[in-house]
């Protein structure tokens, strides 16, 4: 009998006979709406955003990382690291060590894991036994540390917005053993409308109404699931949008000679420049006094930007001041909206809403940084986080603990 008990003991303990019932495994479902500025919901009625704010928490704003571009920031949200540390230093960059270029429209580069440093949340999840899904999150199409999310899709700009919702809902209906408990998904609006028509345009307002309705469709479908009460849902964005105009535009080649520059990466309003040998000071001196832009040698940027130590930031960083544009040639036309500016510029700030069992109800949080989201998700999913730049303490007050 004693022998039998010894044999059975581990099984009995494992099956929970001697332990308390395991709590439900938590979920995090995070949606990013590209370029959704912190104050867009004040422009038009947004009943679904208002609803989730009441159901959970809303940050006064979410401070993006510098530079306030799409790829650097989505990957900062995924890793908890600033772009200088995770390596996606711009939407397009040159790596002087490997002499290779990264560009967001170059599928080979986007899907090449060797460009991506840091540990994205889906890798942390997979390492600790959590199934994940990504519908177009930056980085998820690359093999990073030998891994993709469990379910992932190759980026397709035209993929129907409604079908994205249906896919996420279908993932949540998979059998428990293969059901993702971490889902990241993405819409490319209202960024596009903000660039084309400007953040104060009626077209942008119409897009915000559309994004709010999509959120409403998603919420209705989510609420119809039997375990709806278990989902922690985050709705966020990568950056905001600032007004620009062709009247406030600086053309770099009006000030610097082409032969001074070996590589120039980026587009309005920021660039990383590699100087031809001996011309770093020439470029710096030529741009220093130009009204409407700042120029720094990498290593001399203000500390708060946390940028310039990564070799991919090259020799010099050029950044337009708020509402200014910087282009290469004077005949280049700019649109009506841009982002990429200083992350202290309030127009660059993004949104953060969240609700579910992990979150407080009807709570307005002070602004925090987007690098704090990775530690927040780890906390909710009970994952041991990789080392990050973000701070869990900044976001603990959001939680229901
Ligand atoms: P930007 O506004 O220049 O920072 O870039 C935004 C654009 O990035 C969007 O319009 C998307 O089309 C594009 N984008 C977002 N995610 C991906 C992805 N995973 N692969 C390729 N392009 C993407
Ligand atoms: Zn973006
Ligand atoms: Zn954009």
GROMACS .gro file of C-alpha atoms and ligand atoms in nm:
model
  426
    1UNK     CA    1   0.000   0.000   0.000
    2UNK     CA    2   0.282   0.236   0.106
    3UNK     CA    3   0.467   0.154  -0.218
    4UNK     CA    4   0.154   0.226  -0.422
    5UNK     CA    5   0.107   0.562  -0.248
    6UNK     CA    6   0.467   0.659  -0.321
    7UNK     CA    7   0.412   0.570  -0.685
    8UNK     CA    8   0.083   0.757  -0.703
    9UNK     CA    9   0.188   1.065  -0.506
   10UNK     CA   10   0.339   1.266  -0.794
   11UNK     CA   11   0.032   1.191  -1.010
   12UNK     CA   12  -0.204   1.294  -0.733
   13UNK     CA   13  -0.014   1.618  -0.672
   14UNK     CA   14   0.004   1.690  -1.045
   15UNK     CA   15  -0.367   1.633  -1.095
   16UNK     CA   16  -0.439   1.896  -0.833
   17UNK     CA   17  -0.575   1.665  -0.563
   18UNK     CA   18  -0.350   1.818  -0.300
   19UNK     CA   19  -0.320   2.165  -0.448
   20UNK     CA   20  -0.566   2.443  -0.506
   21UNK     CA   21  -0.733   2.449  -0.849
   22UNK     CA   22  -0.507   2.637  -1.096
   23UNK     CA   23  -0.651   2.980  -1.180
   24UNK     CA   24  -0.767   3.034  -1.540
   25UNK     CA   25  -0.474   3.093  -1.774
   26UNK     CA   26  -0.481   3.466  -1.855
   27UNK     CA   27  -0.519   3.619  -2.201
   28UNK     CA   28  -0.386   3.940  -2.361
   29UNK     CA   29  -0.526   4.055  -2.695
   30UNK     CA   30  -0.353   4.373  -2.816
   31UNK     CA   31  -0.463   4.575  -3.118
   32UNK     CA   32  -0.258   4.857  -3.269
   33UNK     CA   33  -0.422   5.120  -3.486
   34UNK     CA   34  -0.132   5.283  -3.667
   35UNK     CA   35  -0.087   5.656  -3.608
   36UNK     CA   36  -0.387   5.696  -3.374
   37UNK     CA   37  -0.300   6.020  -3.193
   38UNK     CA   38  -0.384   6.047  -2.822
   39UNK     CA   39  -0.652   6.313  -2.875
   40UNK     CA   40  -0.828   6.182  -3.189
   41UNK     CA   41  -1.117   6.053  -2.979
   42UNK     CA   42  -1.193   6.416  -2.881
   43UNK     CA   43  -1.256   6.511  -3.245
   44UNK     CA   44  -1.565   6.299  -3.317
   45UNK     CA   45  -1.804   6.080  -3.117
   46UNK     CA   46  -1.627   5.750  -3.042
   47UNK     CA   47  -1.877   5.549  -2.837
   48UNK     CA   48  -1.675   5.228  -2.848
   49UNK     CA   49  -1.354   5.389  -2.726
   50UNK     CA   50  -1.560   5.561  -2.454
   51UNK     CA   51  -1.709   5.224  -2.362
   52UNK     CA   52  -1.374   5.050  -2.319
   53UNK     CA   53  -1.240   5.347  -2.122
   54UNK     CA   54  -1.531   5.303  -1.877
   55UNK     CA   55  -1.487   4.923  -1.872
   56UNK     CA   56  -1.117   4.950  -1.795
   57UNK     CA   57  -0.828   5.193  -1.810
   58UNK     CA   58  -0.729   5.473  -2.043
   59UNK     CA   59  -0.391   5.645  -2.039
   60UNK     CA   60  -0.391   6.022  -2.079
   61UNK     CA   61  -0.145   5.944  -2.358
   62UNK     CA   62   0.116   5.687  -2.450
   63UNK     CA   63   0.465   5.826  -2.505
   64UNK     CA   64   0.629   5.661  -2.806
   65UNK     CA   65   1.000   5.591  -2.838
   66UNK     CA   66   1.230   5.796  -3.058
   67UNK     CA   67   1.219   5.808  -3.358
   68UNK     CA   68   0.840   5.816  -3.368
   69UNK     CA   69   0.809   5.593  -3.675
   70UNK     CA   70   0.604   5.278  -3.728
   71UNK     CA   71   0.858   4.996  -3.728
   72UNK     CA   72   1.080   5.123  -3.445
   73UNK     CA   73   0.774   5.173  -3.222
   74UNK     CA   74   0.582   4.854  -3.293
   75UNK     CA   75   0.899   4.665  -3.219
   76UNK     CA   76   0.954   4.871  -2.900
   77UNK     CA   77   0.606   4.775  -2.783
   78UNK     CA   78   0.685   4.410  -2.860
   79UNK     CA   79   1.026   4.407  -2.686
   80UNK     CA   80   1.019   4.675  -2.413
   81UNK     CA   81   1.339   4.816  -2.565
   82UNK     CA   82   1.400   5.154  -2.727
   83UNK     CA   83   1.495   5.147  -3.098
   84UNK     CA   84   1.860   5.225  -3.020
   85UNK     CA   85   1.869   4.898  -2.826
   86UNK     CA   86   1.646   4.667  -3.036
   87UNK     CA   87   1.812   4.768  -3.364
   88UNK     CA   88   1.511   4.872  -3.577
   89UNK     CA   89   1.638   5.229  -3.559
   90UNK     CA   90   1.419   5.366  -3.843
   91UNK     CA   91   1.175   5.228  -4.099
   92UNK     CA   92   1.478   5.205  -4.325
   93UNK     CA   93   1.837   5.188  -4.211
   94UNK     CA   94   2.187   5.084  -4.314
   95UNK     CA   95   2.389   4.846  -4.103
   96UNK     CA   96   2.755   4.953  -4.140
   97UNK     CA   97   2.879   4.630  -3.979
   98UNK     CA   98   2.714   4.393  -4.227
   99UNK     CA   99   2.684   4.657  -4.504
  100UNK     CA  100   2.319   4.556  -4.549
  101UNK     CA  101   2.010   4.770  -4.579
  102UNK     CA  102   1.675   4.725  -4.408
  103UNK     CA  103   1.368   4.872  -4.570
  104UNK     CA  104   1.002   4.816  -4.479
  105UNK     CA  105   0.899   4.740  -4.837
  106UNK     CA  106   1.181   4.489  -4.883
  107UNK     CA  107   1.021   4.160  -4.778
  108UNK     CA  108   1.355   3.977  -4.759
  109UNK     CA  109   1.485   4.231  -4.508
  110UNK     CA  110   1.161   4.252  -4.306
  111UNK     CA  111   1.157   3.873  -4.274
  112UNK     CA  112   1.526   3.844  -4.186
  113UNK     CA  113   1.552   3.783  -3.811
  114UNK     CA  114   1.918   3.887  -3.798
  115UNK     CA  115   1.810   4.254  -3.814
  116UNK     CA  116   1.602   4.225  -3.495
  117UNK     CA  117   1.762   4.236  -3.151
  118UNK     CA  118   1.585   4.196  -2.819
  119UNK     CA  119   1.323   3.940  -2.726
  120UNK     CA  120   0.974   4.006  -2.862
  121UNK     CA  121   0.689   3.914  -2.633
  122UNK     CA  122   0.585   3.616  -2.850
  123UNK     CA  123   0.931   3.462  -2.804
  124UNK     CA  124   0.908   3.517  -2.426
  125UNK     CA  125   0.562   3.356  -2.440
  126UNK     CA  126   0.672   3.059  -2.648
  127UNK     CA  127   0.977   2.998  -2.426
  128UNK     CA  128   0.739   2.975  -2.130
  129UNK     CA  129   0.473   2.759  -2.293
  130UNK     CA  130   0.221   3.026  -2.399
  131UNK     CA  131   0.068   2.992  -2.746
  132UNK     CA  132   0.063   3.322  -2.941
  133UNK     CA  133  -0.081   3.470  -3.258
  134UNK     CA  134   0.015   3.777  -3.461
  135UNK     CA  135  -0.184   3.936  -3.738
  136UNK     CA  136   0.076   4.165  -3.894
  137UNK     CA  137   0.270   4.285  -3.587
  138UNK     CA  138   0.611   4.423  -3.689
  139UNK     CA  139   0.879   4.159  -3.638
  140UNK     CA  140   0.641   3.863  -3.630
  141UNK     CA  141   0.720   3.771  -3.991
  142UNK     CA  142   1.089   3.723  -3.908
  143UNK     CA  143   1.250   3.425  -3.747
  144UNK     CA  144   1.375   3.586  -3.423
  145UNK     CA  145   1.572   3.364  -3.184
  146UNK     CA  146   1.454   3.075  -3.403
  147UNK     CA  147   1.088   3.158  -3.349
  148UNK     CA  148   0.776   3.316  -3.492
  149UNK     CA  149   0.452   3.351  -3.300
  150UNK     CA  150   0.264   3.019  -3.306
  151UNK     CA  151   0.023   3.168  -3.563
  152UNK     CA  152   0.136   3.452  -3.787
  153UNK     CA  153   0.067   3.606  -4.126
  154UNK     CA  154   0.279   3.765  -4.394
  155UNK     CA  155   0.190   4.136  -4.422
  156UNK     CA  156  -0.083   4.209  -4.674
  157UNK     CA  157  -0.176   4.576  -4.678
  158UNK     CA  158  -0.508   4.504  -4.851
  159UNK     CA  159  -0.627   4.229  -4.616
  160UNK     CA  160  -0.989   4.305  -4.530
  161UNK     CA  161  -1.036   4.481  -4.193
  162UNK     CA  162  -1.343   4.275  -4.099
  163UNK     CA  163  -1.172   3.947  -4.179
  164UNK     CA  164  -0.890   4.042  -3.943
  165UNK     CA  165  -1.150   4.054  -3.664
  166UNK     CA  166  -1.295   3.719  -3.770
  167UNK     CA  167  -0.952   3.557  -3.771
  168UNK     CA  168  -0.873   3.680  -3.421
  169UNK     CA  169  -1.213   3.556  -3.301
  170UNK     CA  170  -1.151   3.219  -3.472
  171UNK     CA  171  -0.813   3.190  -3.297
  172UNK     CA  172  -0.991   3.245  -2.965
  173UNK     CA  173  -1.227   2.956  -3.044
  174UNK     CA  174  -0.951   2.702  -3.102
  175UNK     CA  175  -0.930   2.411  -2.858
  176UNK     CA  176  -0.761   2.522  -2.536
  177UNK     CA  177  -0.439   2.326  -2.600
  178UNK     CA  178  -0.370   2.520  -2.922
  179UNK     CA  179  -0.555   2.845  -2.845
  180UNK     CA  180  -0.338   3.159  -2.834
  181UNK     CA  181  -0.341   3.340  -2.500
  182UNK     CA  182  -0.140   3.625  -2.647
  183UNK     CA  183  -0.264   3.791  -2.967
  184UNK     CA  184  -0.118   4.099  -3.137
  185UNK     CA  185  -0.297   4.248  -3.434
  186UNK     CA  186  -0.280   4.559  -3.647
  187UNK     CA  187  -0.464   4.814  -3.862
  188UNK     CA  188  -0.270   5.056  -4.085
  189UNK     CA  189  -0.528   5.334  -4.029
  190UNK     CA  190  -0.568   5.614  -3.922
  191UNK     CA  191  -0.200   5.665  -4.016
  192UNK     CA  192  -0.266   5.677  -4.388
  193UNK     CA  193  -0.548   5.934  -4.358
  194UNK     CA  194  -0.337   6.143  -4.121
  195UNK     CA  195  -0.048   6.160  -4.370
  196UNK     CA  196  -0.261   6.230  -4.673
  197UNK     CA  197  -0.521   6.472  -4.539
  198UNK     CA  198  -0.366   6.594  -4.214
  199UNK     CA  199  -0.460   6.532  -3.850
  200UNK     CA  200  -0.717   6.815  -3.849
  201UNK     CA  201  -0.897   6.717  -4.169
  202UNK     CA  202  -1.258   6.599  -4.208
  203UNK     CA  203  -1.123   6.288  -4.387
  204UNK     CA  204  -0.925   6.197  -4.077
  205UNK     CA  205  -1.238   6.245  -3.866
  206UNK     CA  206  -1.427   6.004  -4.092
  207UNK     CA  207  -1.151   5.748  -4.050
  208UNK     CA  208  -1.171   5.778  -3.670
  209UNK     CA  209  -1.546   5.709  -3.691
  210UNK     CA  210  -1.465   5.400  -3.902
  211UNK     CA  211  -1.199   5.277  -3.656
  212UNK     CA  212  -1.444   5.323  -3.370
  213UNK     CA  213  -1.707   5.115  -3.555
  214UNK     CA  214  -1.452   4.841  -3.624
  215UNK     CA  215  -1.370   4.839  -3.255
  216UNK     CA  216  -1.746   4.805  -3.191
  217UNK     CA  217  -1.771   4.504  -3.425
  218UNK     CA  218  -1.474   4.343  -3.255
  219UNK     CA  219  -1.623   4.400  -2.907
  220UNK     CA  220  -1.960   4.254  -3.010
  221UNK     CA  221  -1.796   3.941  -3.152
  222UNK     CA  222  -1.568   3.909  -2.851
  223UNK     CA  223  -1.861   3.944  -2.610
  224UNK     CA  224  -2.041   3.658  -2.785
  225UNK     CA  225  -1.768   3.411  -2.689
  226UNK     CA  226  -1.846   3.195  -2.384
  227UNK     CA  227  -1.527   3.298  -2.203
  228UNK     CA  228  -1.550   3.669  -2.296
  229UNK     CA  229  -1.500   3.772  -1.934
  230UNK     CA  230  -1.148   3.625  -1.931
  231UNK     CA  231  -0.996   3.839  -2.206
  232UNK     CA  232  -0.763   4.126  -2.130
  233UNK     CA  233  -0.786   4.357  -2.430
  234UNK     CA  234  -0.541   4.639  -2.509
  235UNK     CA  235  -0.601   4.896  -2.783
  236UNK     CA  236  -0.295   5.105  -2.854
  237UNK     CA  237  -0.100   5.280  -3.131
  238UNK     CA  238   0.259   5.337  -3.232
  239UNK     CA  239   0.269   5.720  -3.254
  240UNK     CA  240   0.054   6.023  -3.335
  241UNK     CA  241   0.064   6.270  -3.624
  242UNK     CA  242   0.170   6.633  -3.669
  243UNK     CA  243   0.056   6.895  -3.919
  244UNK     CA  244   0.306   6.976  -4.193
  245UNK     CA  245   0.297   7.194  -4.503
  246UNK     CA  246   0.505   7.270  -4.810
  247UNK     CA  247   0.558   7.622  -4.671
  248UNK     CA  248   0.781   7.494  -4.392
  249UNK     CA  249   1.022   7.265  -4.572
  250UNK     CA  250   1.399   7.229  -4.570
  251UNK     CA  251   1.579   7.054  -4.857
  252UNK     CA  252   1.901   6.892  -4.732
  253UNK     CA  253   2.077   6.917  -5.067
  254UNK     CA  254   2.027   7.295  -5.062
  255UNK     CA  255   2.275   7.292  -4.772
  256UNK     CA  256   2.507   6.991  -4.807
  257UNK     CA  257   2.699   6.858  -5.108
  258UNK     CA  258   2.602   6.510  -5.225
  259UNK     CA  259   2.965   6.401  -5.232
  260UNK     CA  260   2.992   6.459  -4.855
  261UNK     CA  261   2.742   6.180  -4.791
  262UNK     CA  262   2.806   5.808  -4.821
  263UNK     CA  263   2.468   5.682  -4.694
  264UNK     CA  264   2.150   5.864  -4.600
  265UNK     CA  265   1.856   5.671  -4.457
  266UNK     CA  266   1.509   5.784  -4.356
  267UNK     CA  267   1.251   6.025  -4.487
  268UNK     CA  268   1.066   6.329  -4.359
  269UNK     CA  269   1.111   6.434  -4.079
  270UNK     CA  270   1.427   6.243  -3.982
  271UNK     CA  271   1.740   6.094  -4.133
  272UNK     CA  272   2.053   5.909  -4.029
  273UNK     CA  273   2.360   6.009  -4.229
  274UNK     CA  274   2.694   5.836  -4.283
  275UNK     CA  275   2.952   6.090  -4.396
  276UNK     CA  276   3.212   6.025  -4.657
  277UNK     CA  277   3.556   6.015  -4.495
  278UNK     CA  278   3.652   6.359  -4.366
  279UNK     CA  279   3.312   6.525  -4.426
  280UNK     CA  280   3.132   6.467  -4.096
  281UNK     CA  281   3.215   6.817  -3.972
  282UNK     CA  282   3.126   6.974  -4.308
  283UNK     CA  283   2.775   6.827  -4.289
  284UNK     CA  284   2.739   6.918  -3.926
  285UNK     CA  285   2.851   7.279  -3.977
  286UNK     CA  286   2.634   7.323  -4.286
  287UNK     CA  287   2.317   7.206  -4.112
  288UNK     CA  288   2.374   7.348  -3.766
  289UNK     CA  289   2.238   7.694  -3.838
  290UNK     CA  290   1.947   7.591  -4.062
  291UNK     CA  291   1.620   7.712  -3.909
  292UNK     CA  292   1.361   7.435  -3.869
  293UNK     CA  293   1.593   7.139  -3.814
  294UNK     CA  294   1.829   6.998  -3.554
  295UNK     CA  295   2.145   6.810  -3.638
  296UNK     CA  296   2.351   6.603  -3.395
  297UNK     CA  297   2.657   6.388  -3.419
  298UNK     CA  298   2.552   6.048  -3.289
  299UNK     CA  299   2.675   6.035  -2.931
  300UNK     CA  300   2.569   6.396  -2.878
  301UNK     CA  301   2.189   6.361  -2.891
  302UNK     CA  302   1.995   6.471  -2.582
  303UNK     CA  303   1.988   6.185  -2.329
  304UNK     CA  304   1.607   6.177  -2.319
  305UNK     CA  305   1.592   6.060  -2.683
  306UNK     CA  306   1.803   5.751  -2.596
  307UNK     CA  307   1.937   5.734  -2.951
  308UNK     CA  308   2.274   5.731  -3.118
  309UNK     CA  309   2.467   5.445  -2.960
  310UNK     CA  310   2.357   5.188  -3.219
  311UNK     CA  311   2.599   5.176  -3.517
  312UNK     CA  312   2.291   5.179  -3.744
  313UNK     CA  313   2.225   5.540  -3.639
  314UNK     CA  314   2.542   5.616  -3.844
  315UNK     CA  315   2.738   5.945  -3.795
  316UNK     CA  316   2.473   6.217  -3.782
  317UNK     CA  317   2.104   6.247  -3.702
  318UNK     CA  318   1.890   6.515  -3.869
  319UNK     CA  319   1.544   6.589  -3.729
  320UNK     CA  320   1.290   6.852  -3.829
  321UNK     CA  321   1.139   7.073  -3.561
  322UNK     CA  322   0.770   7.035  -3.490
  323UNK     CA  323   0.557   7.123  -3.799
  324UNK     CA  324   0.866   7.153  -4.025
  325UNK     CA  325   0.958   6.907  -4.297
  326UNK     CA  326   1.298   6.796  -4.413
  327UNK     CA  327   1.338   6.641  -4.758
  328UNK     CA  328   1.634   6.572  -4.986
  329UNK     CA  329   1.543   6.790  -5.287
  330UNK     CA  330   1.352   7.121  -5.297
  331UNK     CA  331   1.092   6.998  -5.549
  332UNK     CA  332   0.982   6.710  -5.325
  333UNK     CA  333   0.624   6.769  -5.206
  334UNK     CA  334   0.523   6.669  -4.855
  335UNK     CA  335   0.173   6.558  -4.751
  336UNK     CA  336  -0.035   6.712  -4.475
  337UNK     CA  337   0.076   6.501  -4.181
  338UNK     CA  338   0.399   6.343  -4.057
  339UNK     CA  339   0.546   6.164  -3.758
  340UNK     CA  340   0.900   6.078  -3.661
  341UNK     CA  341   0.946   6.397  -3.454
  342UNK     CA  342   1.078   6.426  -3.099
  343UNK     CA  343   0.886   6.190  -2.870
  344UNK     CA  344   0.828   6.474  -2.623
  345UNK     CA  345   0.619   6.648  -2.892
  346UNK     CA  346   0.263   6.585  -2.772
  347UNK     CA  347   0.137   6.543  -3.129
  348UNK     CA  348   0.350   6.229  -3.148
  349UNK     CA  349   0.178   6.070  -2.849
  350UNK     CA  350  -0.033   5.760  -2.899
  351UNK     CA  351  -0.328   5.588  -2.727
  352UNK     CA  352  -0.356   5.319  -2.464
  353UNK     CA  353  -0.688   5.163  -2.357
  354UNK     CA  354  -0.726   4.831  -2.178
  355UNK     CA  355  -0.997   4.629  -2.010
  356UNK     CA  356  -1.043   4.280  -1.871
  357UNK     CA  357  -1.001   4.096  -1.542
  358UNK     CA  358  -0.643   4.217  -1.494
  359UNK     CA  359  -0.732   4.587  -1.522
  360UNK     CA  360  -0.894   4.842  -1.297
  361UNK     CA  361  -1.234   4.974  -1.399
  362UNK     CA  362  -1.298   5.334  -1.508
  363UNK     CA  363  -0.941   5.440  -1.432
  364UNK     CA  364  -0.753   5.721  -1.610
  365UNK     CA  365  -0.380   5.668  -1.590
  366UNK     CA  366  -0.107   5.930  -1.630
  367UNK     CA  367   0.098   5.899  -1.950
  368UNK     CA  368   0.356   5.622  -1.962
  369UNK     CA  369   0.609   5.496  -2.218
  370UNK     CA  370   0.536   5.236  -2.483
  371UNK     CA  371   0.837   5.035  -2.362
  372UNK     CA  372   0.638   4.975  -2.041
  373UNK     CA  373   0.384   4.760  -2.230
  374UNK     CA  374   0.612   4.454  -2.260
  375UNK     CA  375   0.662   4.427  -1.881
  376UNK     CA  376   0.288   4.490  -1.832
  377UNK     CA  377   0.195   4.198  -2.059
  378UNK     CA  378   0.452   3.974  -1.890
  379UNK     CA  379   0.299   4.062  -1.553
  380UNK     CA  380  -0.053   3.976  -1.673
  381UNK     CA  381   0.051   3.650  -1.842
  382UNK     CA  382   0.279   3.550  -1.551
  383UNK     CA  383   0.585   3.544  -1.777
  384UNK     CA  384   0.941   3.609  -1.665
  385UNK     CA  385   1.041   3.914  -1.869
  386UNK     CA  386   1.364   3.947  -2.065
  387UNK     CA  387   1.579   4.251  -1.965
  388UNK     CA  388   1.406   4.568  -2.092
  389UNK     CA  389   1.426   4.948  -2.093
  390UNK     CA  390   1.063   4.974  -1.978
  391UNK     CA  391   0.946   4.996  -1.617
  392UNK     CA  392   0.676   4.774  -1.471
  393UNK     CA  393   0.625   5.018  -1.181
  394UNK     CA  394   0.492   5.280  -1.426
  395UNK     CA  395   0.203   5.053  -1.524
  396UNK     CA  396   0.134   4.856  -1.205
  397UNK     CA  397  -0.130   5.116  -1.100
  398UNK     CA  398  -0.337   5.007  -1.404
  399UNK     CA  399  -0.374   4.659  -1.264
  400UNK     CA  400  -0.638   4.518  -1.040
  401UNK     CA  401  -0.401   4.390  -0.771
  402LIG     P1  402   0.512   5.497  -4.174
  402LIG     O1  403   0.385   5.571  -4.165
  402LIG     O2  404   0.597   5.549  -4.286
  402LIG     O3  405   0.589   5.488  -4.047
  402LIG     O4  406   0.476   5.346  -4.217
  402LIG     C1  407   0.347   5.294  -4.200
  402LIG     C2  408   0.327   5.181  -4.297
  402LIG     O5  409   0.397   5.064  -4.254
  402LIG     C3  410   0.182   5.137  -4.304
  402LIG     O6  411   0.110   5.207  -4.400
  402LIG     C4  412   0.191   4.991  -4.337
  402LIG     O7  413   0.154   4.967  -4.470
  402LIG     C5  414   0.336   4.955  -4.319
  402LIG     N1  415   0.349   4.833  -4.239
  402LIG     C6  416   0.304   4.811  -4.116
  402LIG     N2  417   0.334   4.686  -4.074
  402LIG     C7  418   0.401   4.628  -4.175
  402LIG     C8  419   0.461   4.499  -4.194
  402LIG     N3  420   0.456   4.408  -4.097
  402LIG     N4  421   0.525   4.476  -4.312
  402LIG     C9  422   0.531   4.572  -4.407
  402LIG     N5  423   0.477   4.693  -4.396
  402LIG    C10  424   0.412   4.722  -4.281
  403LIG    ZN1  425   0.286   5.409  -3.768
  404LIG    ZN1  426   0.285   5.698  -4.088
   0.00000   0.00000   0.00000
